[in-house]
């Protein structure tokens, strides 16, 4: 019937929109490790936070990049210049300067998250939820 064909056409258009959106996000996400910081006390992204990515190599931490979060609290290019490998990595977030810029004190002047990459072909998103007196993280997607 006409309504069935119309519904199928609308679904096909929506699927094309979703596919285009996913392709655009993949194109802008050049790093296999990304992060996103949300300030849970304010209910918004934490912009301009310095984040350092390090990799364990020969029993020593080696700096791979230092970046700042954008206005949406994200860093999409932490490891844009080299391949991801099976190894231990860590992210260190400079939270003290972020809270000081707001005129607030904090209990955790920096937050370090150490994680192990088992599948280097996968994307690894490491979000951080912060407030002046707490933080939380999880393996994102």
GROMACS .gro file of N, CA and C in nm:
model
  423
    1UNK      N    1   0.082  -0.119   0.000
    1UNK     CA    2   0.000   0.000   0.000
    1UNK      C    3   0.087   0.125   0.000
    2UNK      N    4   0.020   0.237  -0.029
    2UNK     CA    5   0.091   0.364  -0.036
    2UNK      C    6   0.155   0.401   0.097
    3UNK      N    7   0.085   0.381   0.209
    3UNK     CA    8   0.139   0.419   0.340
    3UNK      C    9   0.259   0.333   0.377
    4UNK      N   10   0.260   0.207   0.340
    4UNK     CA   11   0.375   0.120   0.367
    4UNK      C   12   0.497   0.169   0.290
    5UNK      N   13   0.480   0.203   0.161
    5UNK     CA   14   0.592   0.253   0.081
    5UNK      C   15   0.642   0.387   0.136
    6UNK      N   16   0.551   0.469   0.180
    6UNK     CA   17   0.591   0.598   0.238
    6UNK      C   18   0.672   0.580   0.365
    7UNK      N   19   0.629   0.487   0.449
    7UNK     CA   20   0.700   0.457   0.573
    7UNK      C   21   0.839   0.402   0.544
    8UNK      N   22   0.848   0.309   0.447
    8UNK     CA   23   0.977   0.252   0.408
    8UNK      C   24   1.070   0.361   0.353
    9UNK      N   25   1.015   0.452   0.275
    9UNK     CA   26   1.096   0.561   0.220
    9UNK      C   27   1.149   0.651   0.333
   10UNK      N   28   1.063   0.684   0.429
   10UNK     CA   29   1.105   0.766   0.543
   10UNK      C   30   1.213   0.696   0.624
   11UNK      N   31   1.197   0.564   0.645
   11UNK     CA   32   1.298   0.488   0.720
   11UNK      C   33   1.431   0.487   0.645
   12UNK      N   34   1.427   0.472   0.514
   12UNK     CA   35   1.551   0.471   0.434
   12UNK      C   36   1.621   0.607   0.442
   13UNK      N   37   1.543   0.714   0.438
   13UNK     CA   38   1.602   0.848   0.451
   13UNK      C   39   1.667   0.865   0.588
   14UNK      N   40   1.601   0.820   0.692
   14UNK     CA   41   1.655   0.833   0.829
   14UNK      C   42   1.782   0.750   0.844
   15UNK      N   43   1.782   0.629   0.788
   15UNK     CA   44   1.902   0.544   0.793
   15UNK      C   45   2.018   0.612   0.721
   16UNK      N   46   1.992   0.677   0.610
   16UNK     CA   47   2.098   0.749   0.538
   16UNK      C   48   2.151   0.865   0.623
   17UNK      N   49   2.062   0.937   0.692
   17UNK     CA   50   2.105   1.046   0.780
   17UNK      C   51   2.194   0.994   0.892
   18UNK      N   52   2.155   0.883   0.954
   18UNK     CA   53   2.233   0.825   1.063
   18UNK      C   54   2.369   0.780   1.012
   19UNK      N   55   2.372   0.714   0.896
   19UNK     CA   56   2.498   0.667   0.837
   19UNK      C   57   2.590   0.785   0.810
   20UNK      N   58   2.537   0.892   0.755
   20UNK     CA   59   2.618   1.012   0.728
   20UNK      C   60   2.673   1.071   0.857
   21UNK      N   61   2.592   1.074   0.963
   21UNK     CA   62   2.635   1.127   1.092
   21UNK      C   63   2.750   1.044   1.148
   22UNK      N   64   2.737   0.913   1.143
   22UNK     CA   65   2.842   0.824   1.193
   22UNK      C   66   2.971   0.844   1.113
   23UNK      N   67   2.961   0.855   0.982
   23UNK     CA   68   3.079   0.874   0.898
   23UNK      C   69   3.147   1.007   0.929
   24UNK      N   70   3.070   1.112   0.953
   24UNK     CA   71   3.127   1.243   0.988
   24UNK      C   72   3.200   1.235   1.121
   25UNK      N   73   3.143   1.167   1.220
   25UNK     CA   74   3.208   1.153   1.350
   25UNK      C   75   3.335   1.072   1.339
   26UNK      N   76   3.336   0.967   1.258
   26UNK     CA   77   3.457   0.888   1.239
   26UNK      C   78   3.566   0.972   1.176
   27UNK      N   79   3.528   1.059   1.082
   27UNK     CA   80   3.627   1.143   1.014
   27UNK      C   81   3.691   1.244   1.108
   28UNK      N   82   3.616   1.292   1.208
   28UNK     CA   83   3.671   1.391   1.300
   28UNK      C   84   3.740   1.327   1.420
   29UNK      N   85   3.726   1.197   1.436
   29UNK     CA   86   3.784   1.127   1.549
   29UNK      C   87   3.908   1.053   1.500
   30UNK      N   88   4.021   1.124   1.495
   30UNK     CA   89   4.140   1.065   1.436
   30UNK      C   90   4.222   0.985   1.536
   31UNK      N   91   4.192   0.993   1.662
   31UNK     CA   92   4.272   0.926   1.764
   31UNK      C   93   4.201   0.801   1.815
   32UNK      N   94   4.276   0.692   1.837
   32UNK     CA   95   4.213   0.573   1.894
   32UNK      C   96   4.186   0.585   2.044
   33UNK      N   97   4.239   0.692   2.107
   33UNK     CA   98   4.208   0.722   2.247
   33UNK      C   99   4.151   0.863   2.252
   34UNK      N  100   4.033   0.877   2.310
   34UNK     CA  101   3.971   1.008   2.326
   34UNK      C  102   3.922   1.021   2.470
   35UNK      N  103   3.892   1.145   2.508
   35UNK     CA  104   3.838   1.168   2.642
   35UNK      C  105   3.734   1.278   2.637
   36UNK      N  106   3.657   1.287   2.744
   36UNK     CA  107   3.550   1.386   2.759
   36UNK      C  108   3.536   1.412   2.908
   37UNK      N  109   3.540   1.537   2.949
   37UNK     CA  110   3.528   1.569   3.091
   37UNK      C  111   3.399   1.646   3.114
   38UNK      N  112   3.321   1.598   3.210
   38UNK     CA  113   3.198   1.666   3.249
   38UNK      C  114   3.210   1.710   3.394
   39UNK      N  115   3.177   1.836   3.419
   39UNK     CA  116   3.174   1.891   3.555
   39UNK      C  117   3.035   1.864   3.610
   40UNK      N  118   3.024   1.764   3.696
   40UNK     CA  119   2.893   1.723   3.746
   40UNK      C  120   2.834   1.824   3.844
   41UNK      N  121   2.918   1.907   3.906
   41UNK     CA  122   2.867   2.009   3.998
   41UNK      C  123   2.796   2.120   3.921
   42UNK      N  124   2.845   2.149   3.799
   42UNK     CA  125   2.784   2.254   3.718
   42UNK      C  126   2.691   2.199   3.611
   43UNK      N  127   2.702   2.069   3.586
   43UNK     CA  128   2.616   2.009   3.483
   43UNK      C  129   2.654   2.050   3.343
   44UNK      N  130   2.786   2.066   3.318
   44UNK     CA  131   2.830   2.106   3.184
   44UNK      C  132   2.971   2.053   3.157
   45UNK      N  133   3.013   2.058   3.031
   45UNK     CA  134   3.148   2.012   2.998
   45UNK      C  135   3.255   2.097   3.066
   46UNK      N  136   3.368   2.034   3.095
   46UNK     CA  137   3.481   2.105   3.156
   46UNK      C  138   3.578   2.145   3.044
   47UNK      N  139   3.575   2.270   3.006
   47UNK     CA  140   3.658   2.322   2.898
   47UNK      C  141   3.794   2.367   2.950
   48UNK      N  142   3.892   2.360   2.863
   48UNK     CA  143   4.026   2.414   2.888
   48UNK      C  144   4.102   2.340   3.000
   49UNK      N  145   4.078   2.210   3.014
   49UNK     CA  146   4.150   2.128   3.112
   49UNK      C  147   4.268   2.063   3.041
   50UNK      N  148   4.386   2.078   3.098
   50UNK     CA  149   4.504   2.014   3.039
   50UNK      C  150   4.504   1.865   3.072
   51UNK      N  151   4.532   1.785   2.969
   51UNK     CA  152   4.535   1.639   2.984
   51UNK      C  153   4.663   1.587   2.919
   52UNK      N  154   4.733   1.501   2.992
   52UNK     CA  155   4.856   1.441   2.941
   52UNK      C  156   4.833   1.292   2.918
   53UNK      N  157   4.870   1.243   2.800
   53UNK     CA  158   4.865   1.100   2.770
   53UNK      C  159   5.006   1.045   2.774
   54UNK      N  160   5.023   0.936   2.851
   54UNK     CA  161   5.153   0.870   2.861
   54UNK      C  162   5.137   0.721   2.830
   55UNK      N  163   5.246   0.660   2.786
   55UNK     CA  164   5.249   0.517   2.756
   55UNK      C  165   5.365   0.453   2.832
   56UNK      N  166   5.341   0.337   2.889
   56UNK     CA  167   5.446   0.263   2.958
   56UNK      C  168   5.535   0.195   2.853
   57UNK      N  169   5.663   0.232   2.852
   57UNK     CA  170   5.760   0.175   2.758
   57UNK      C  171   5.889   0.149   2.834
   58UNK      N  172   5.935   0.027   2.831
   58UNK     CA  173   6.060  -0.011   2.899
   58UNK      C  174   6.058   0.030   3.047
   59UNK      N  175   5.948  -0.001   3.115
   59UNK     CA  176   5.931   0.028   3.259
   59UNK      C  177   5.937   0.176   3.293
   60UNK      N  178   5.899   0.260   3.198
   60UNK     CA  179   5.901   0.405   3.221
   60UNK      C  180   5.782   0.468   3.147
   61UNK      N  181   5.724   0.571   3.209
   61UNK     CA  182   5.615   0.644   3.144
   61UNK      C  183   5.672   0.745   3.047
   62UNK      N  184   5.629   0.741   2.922
   62UNK     CA  185   5.673   0.835   2.819
   62UNK      C  186   5.555   0.917   2.771
   63UNK      N  187   5.572   1.049   2.771
   63UNK     CA  188   5.465   1.140   2.729
   63UNK      C  189   5.442   1.127   2.579
   64UNK      N  190   5.317   1.106   2.542
   64UNK     CA  191   5.279   1.096   2.401
   64UNK      C  192   5.212   1.224   2.352
   65UNK      N  193   5.140   1.291   2.441
   65UNK     CA  194   5.079   1.419   2.403
   65UNK      C  195   5.030   1.492   2.526
   66UNK      N  196   5.016   1.622   2.511
   66UNK     CA  197   4.955   1.708   2.611
   66UNK      C  198   4.858   1.798   2.535
   67UNK      N  199   4.733   1.793   2.572
   67UNK     CA  200   4.629   1.871   2.504
   67UNK      C  201   4.538   1.935   2.608
   68UNK      N  202   4.451   2.027   2.560
   68UNK     CA  203   4.348   2.087   2.644
   68UNK      C  204   4.212   2.054   2.586
   69UNK      N  205   4.115   2.035   2.676
   69UNK     CA  206   3.979   2.006   2.631
   69UNK      C  207   3.921   2.126   2.557
   70UNK      N  208   3.836   2.097   2.460
   70UNK     CA  209   3.771   2.202   2.384
   70UNK      C  210   3.649   2.255   2.461
   71UNK      N  211   3.570   2.339   2.399
   71UNK     CA  212   3.455   2.399   2.468
   71UNK      C  213   3.349   2.296   2.506
   72UNK      N  214   3.353   2.178   2.443
   72UNK     CA  215   3.261   2.070   2.475
   72UNK      C  216   3.324   1.970   2.571
   73UNK      N  217   3.442   2.004   2.627
   73UNK     CA  218   3.509   1.917   2.724
   73UNK      C  219   3.576   1.796   2.662
   74UNK      N  220   3.599   1.798   2.532
   74UNK     CA  221   3.651   1.681   2.462
   74UNK      C  222   3.793   1.703   2.409
   75UNK      N  223   3.865   1.590   2.397
   75UNK     CA  224   3.992   1.587   2.324
   75UNK      C  225   3.983   1.469   2.229
   76UNK      N  226   3.992   1.498   2.099
   76UNK     CA  227   3.976   1.394   1.997
   76UNK      C  228   4.108   1.355   1.931
   77UNK      N  229   4.218   1.419   1.970
   77UNK     CA  230   4.345   1.392   1.901
   77UNK      C  231   4.458   1.359   1.997
   78UNK      N  232   4.430   1.281   2.099
   78UNK     CA  233   4.532   1.247   2.199
   78UNK      C  234   4.646   1.164   2.139
   79UNK      N  235   4.614   1.075   2.048
   79UNK     CA  236   4.716   0.987   1.990
   79UNK      C  237   4.696   0.984   1.839
   80UNK      N  238   4.705   1.099   1.778
   80UNK     CA  239   4.676   1.111   1.635
   80UNK      C  240   4.796   1.080   1.546
   81UNK      N  241   4.916   1.078   1.602
   81UNK     CA  242   5.035   1.066   1.518
   81UNK      C  243   5.102   0.929   1.520
   82UNK      N  244   5.054   0.837   1.602
   82UNK     CA  245   5.115   0.704   1.605
   82UNK      C  246   5.009   0.599   1.632
   83UNK      N  247   5.037   0.475   1.596
   83UNK     CA  248   4.936   0.370   1.617
   83UNK      C  249   4.922   0.332   1.764
   84UNK      N  250   4.804   0.287   1.797
   84UNK     CA  251   4.778   0.235   1.931
   84UNK      C  252   4.836   0.094   1.940
   85UNK      N  253   4.898   0.062   2.054
   85UNK     CA  254   4.958  -0.069   2.073
   85UNK      C  255   4.907  -0.132   2.201
   86UNK      N  256   4.923  -0.264   2.212
   86UNK     CA  257   4.892  -0.332   2.337
   86UNK      C  258   4.994  -0.282   2.440
   87UNK      N  259   4.945  -0.211   2.540
   87UNK     CA  260   5.033  -0.151   2.640
   87UNK      C  261   4.948  -0.087   2.748
   88UNK      N  262   5.016  -0.040   2.852
   88UNK     CA  263   4.950   0.040   2.955
   88UNK      C  264   4.965   0.187   2.917
   89UNK      N  265   4.857   0.260   2.932
   89UNK     CA  266   4.854   0.404   2.907
   89UNK      C  267   4.797   0.470   3.031
   90UNK      N  268   4.820   0.599   3.042
   90UNK     CA  269   4.754   0.674   3.149
   90UNK      C  270   4.726   0.815   3.103
   91UNK      N  271   4.616   0.867   3.154
   91UNK     CA  272   4.575   1.005   3.131
   91UNK      C  273   4.584   1.078   3.265
   92UNK      N  274   4.645   1.196   3.263
   92UNK     CA  275   4.650   1.280   3.384
   92UNK      C  276   4.580   1.410   3.353
   93UNK      N  277   4.478   1.438   3.431
   93UNK     CA  278   4.393   1.557   3.414
   93UNK      C  279   4.431   1.660   3.519
   94UNK      N  280   4.461   1.781   3.478
   94UNK     CA  281   4.499   1.890   3.569
   94UNK      C  282   4.372   1.960   3.620
   95UNK      N  283   4.312   1.903   3.722
   95UNK     CA  284   4.183   1.953   3.771
   95UNK      C  285   4.197   2.078   3.860
   96UNK      N  286   4.310   2.092   3.928
   96UNK     CA  287   4.327   2.207   4.017
   96UNK      C  288   4.317   2.339   3.942
   97UNK      N  289   4.387   2.350   3.831
   97UNK     CA  290   4.384   2.476   3.756
   97UNK      C  291   4.244   2.502   3.698
   98UNK      N  292   4.173   2.396   3.663
   98UNK     CA  293   4.036   2.411   3.613
   98UNK      C  294   3.947   2.472   3.722
   99UNK      N  295   3.953   2.416   3.842
   99UNK     CA  296   3.868   2.467   3.950
   99UNK      C  297   3.915   2.604   3.999
  100UNK      N  298   4.046   2.627   4.003
  100UNK     CA  299   4.096   2.760   4.043
  100UNK      C  300   4.046   2.869   3.949
  101UNK      N  301   4.036   2.837   3.821
  101UNK     CA  302   3.986   2.935   3.723
  101UNK      C  303   3.841   2.974   3.752
  102UNK      N  304   3.771   2.889   3.826
  102UNK     CA  305   3.632   2.918   3.866
  102UNK      C  306   3.625   2.977   4.006
  103UNK      N  307   3.741   2.998   4.068
  103UNK     CA  308   3.743   3.050   4.205
  103UNK      C  309   3.706   2.946   4.309
  104UNK      N  310   3.728   2.816   4.276
  104UNK     CA  311   3.693   2.708   4.368
  104UNK      C  312   3.817   2.631   4.410
  105UNK      N  313   3.811   2.576   4.529
  105UNK     CA  314   3.915   2.483   4.575
  105UNK      C  315   3.870   2.343   4.538
  106UNK      N  316   3.968   2.251   4.531
  106UNK     CA  317   3.931   2.112   4.505
  106UNK      C  318   4.019   2.019   4.588
  107UNK      N  319   3.970   1.901   4.613
  107UNK     CA  320   4.041   1.803   4.693
  107UNK      C  321   4.143   1.725   4.610
  108UNK      N  322   4.112   1.704   4.482
  108UNK     CA  323   4.200   1.629   4.392
  108UNK      C  324   4.263   1.726   4.292
  109UNK      N  325   4.388   1.766   4.313
  109UNK     CA  326   4.451   1.862   4.223
  109UNK      C  327   4.478   1.806   4.084
  110UNK      N  328   4.487   1.675   4.074
  110UNK     CA  329   4.496   1.609   3.944
  110UNK      C  330   4.433   1.471   3.958
  111UNK      N  331   4.389   1.420   3.844
  111UNK     CA  332   4.330   1.286   3.840
  111UNK      C  333   4.408   1.207   3.737
  112UNK      N  334   4.457   1.091   3.778
  112UNK     CA  335   4.530   1.003   3.686
  112UNK      C  336   4.451   0.874   3.669
  113UNK      N  337   4.428   0.839   3.544
  113UNK     CA  338   4.358   0.715   3.510
  113UNK      C  339   4.453   0.629   3.429
  114UNK      N  340   4.485   0.515   3.484
  114UNK     CA  341   4.574   0.419   3.417
  114UNK      C  342   4.487   0.308   3.359
  115UNK      N  343   4.513   0.272   3.235
  115UNK     CA  344   4.433   0.167   3.171
  115UNK      C  345   4.522   0.086   3.077
  116UNK      N  346   4.476  -0.037   3.050
  116UNK     CA  347   4.555  -0.127   2.966
  116UNK      C  348   4.481  -0.155   2.836
  117UNK      N  349   4.551  -0.136   2.725
  117UNK     CA  350   4.494  -0.162   2.594
  117UNK      C  351   4.521  -0.308   2.558
  118UNK      N  352   4.413  -0.382   2.539
  118UNK     CA  353   4.425  -0.522   2.498
  118UNK      C  354   4.397  -0.538   2.350
  119UNK      N  355   4.305  -0.455   2.298
  119UNK     CA  356   4.265  -0.464   2.157
  119UNK      C  357   4.292  -0.331   2.088
  120UNK      N  358   4.411  -0.313   2.031
  120UNK     CA  359   4.448  -0.184   1.973
  120UNK      C  360   4.369  -0.142   1.850
  121UNK      N  361   4.294  -0.232   1.790
  121UNK     CA  362   4.214  -0.193   1.674
  121UNK      C  363   4.083  -0.126   1.715
  122UNK      N  364   4.048  -0.134   1.843
  122UNK     CA  365   3.925  -0.072   1.892
  122UNK      C  366   3.951   0.074   1.932
  123UNK      N  367   3.843   0.151   1.930
  123UNK     CA  368   3.849   0.288   1.982
  123UNK      C  369   3.831   0.282   2.134
  124UNK      N  370   3.907   0.363   2.207
  124UNK     CA  371   3.900   0.364   2.354
  124UNK      C  372   3.868   0.506   2.400
  125UNK      N  373   3.748   0.521   2.456
  125UNK     CA  374   3.702   0.651   2.506
  125UNK      C  375   3.707   0.645   2.658
  126UNK      N  376   3.777   0.741   2.719
  126UNK     CA  377   3.797   0.742   2.864
  126UNK      C  378   3.738   0.872   2.919
  127UNK      N  379   3.610   0.872   2.956
  127UNK     CA  380   3.547   0.992   3.011
  127UNK      C  381   3.581   1.012   3.158
  128UNK      N  382   3.573   1.136   3.202
  128UNK     CA  383   3.595   1.170   3.342
  128UNK      C  384   3.482   1.260   3.388
  129UNK      N  385   3.421   1.224   3.500
  129UNK     CA  386   3.319   1.307   3.565
  129UNK      C  387   3.385   1.368   3.688
  130UNK      N  388   3.381   1.501   3.698
  130UNK     CA  389   3.449   1.567   3.810
  130UNK      C  390   3.357   1.663   3.884
  131UNK      N  391   3.393   1.684   4.009
  131UNK     CA  392   3.339   1.792   4.092
  131UNK      C  393   3.453   1.828   4.186
  132UNK      N  394   3.442   1.935   4.263
  132UNK     CA  395   3.555   1.974   4.348
  132UNK      C  396   3.599   1.867   4.448
  133UNK      N  397   3.510   1.776   4.485
  133UNK     CA  398   3.545   1.678   4.588
  133UNK      C  399   3.521   1.533   4.547
  134UNK      N  400   3.508   1.508   4.417
  134UNK     CA  401   3.491   1.369   4.372
  134UNK      C  402   3.523   1.359   4.224
  135UNK      N  403   3.547   1.236   4.180
  135UNK     CA  404   3.560   1.207   4.037
  135UNK      C  405   3.519   1.063   4.012
  136UNK      N  406   3.486   1.035   3.887
  136UNK     CA  407   3.447   0.901   3.846
  136UNK      C  408   3.482   0.884   3.699
  137UNK      N  409   3.505   0.760   3.660
  137UNK     CA  410   3.536   0.730   3.521
  137UNK      C  411   3.477   0.596   3.483
  138UNK      N  412   3.478   0.567   3.354
  138UNK     CA  413   3.429   0.441   3.302
  138UNK      C  414   3.481   0.423   3.161
  139UNK      N  415   3.471   0.304   3.106
  139UNK     CA  416   3.510   0.280   2.967
  139UNK      C  417   3.394   0.322   2.880
  140UNK      N  418   3.415   0.427   2.805
  140UNK     CA  419   3.310   0.478   2.718
  140UNK      C  420   3.312   0.410   2.582
  141UNK      N  421   3.231   0.463   2.493
  141UNK     CA  422   3.225   0.407   2.357
  141UNK      C  423   3.243   0.516   2.254
   0.00000   0.00000   0.00000
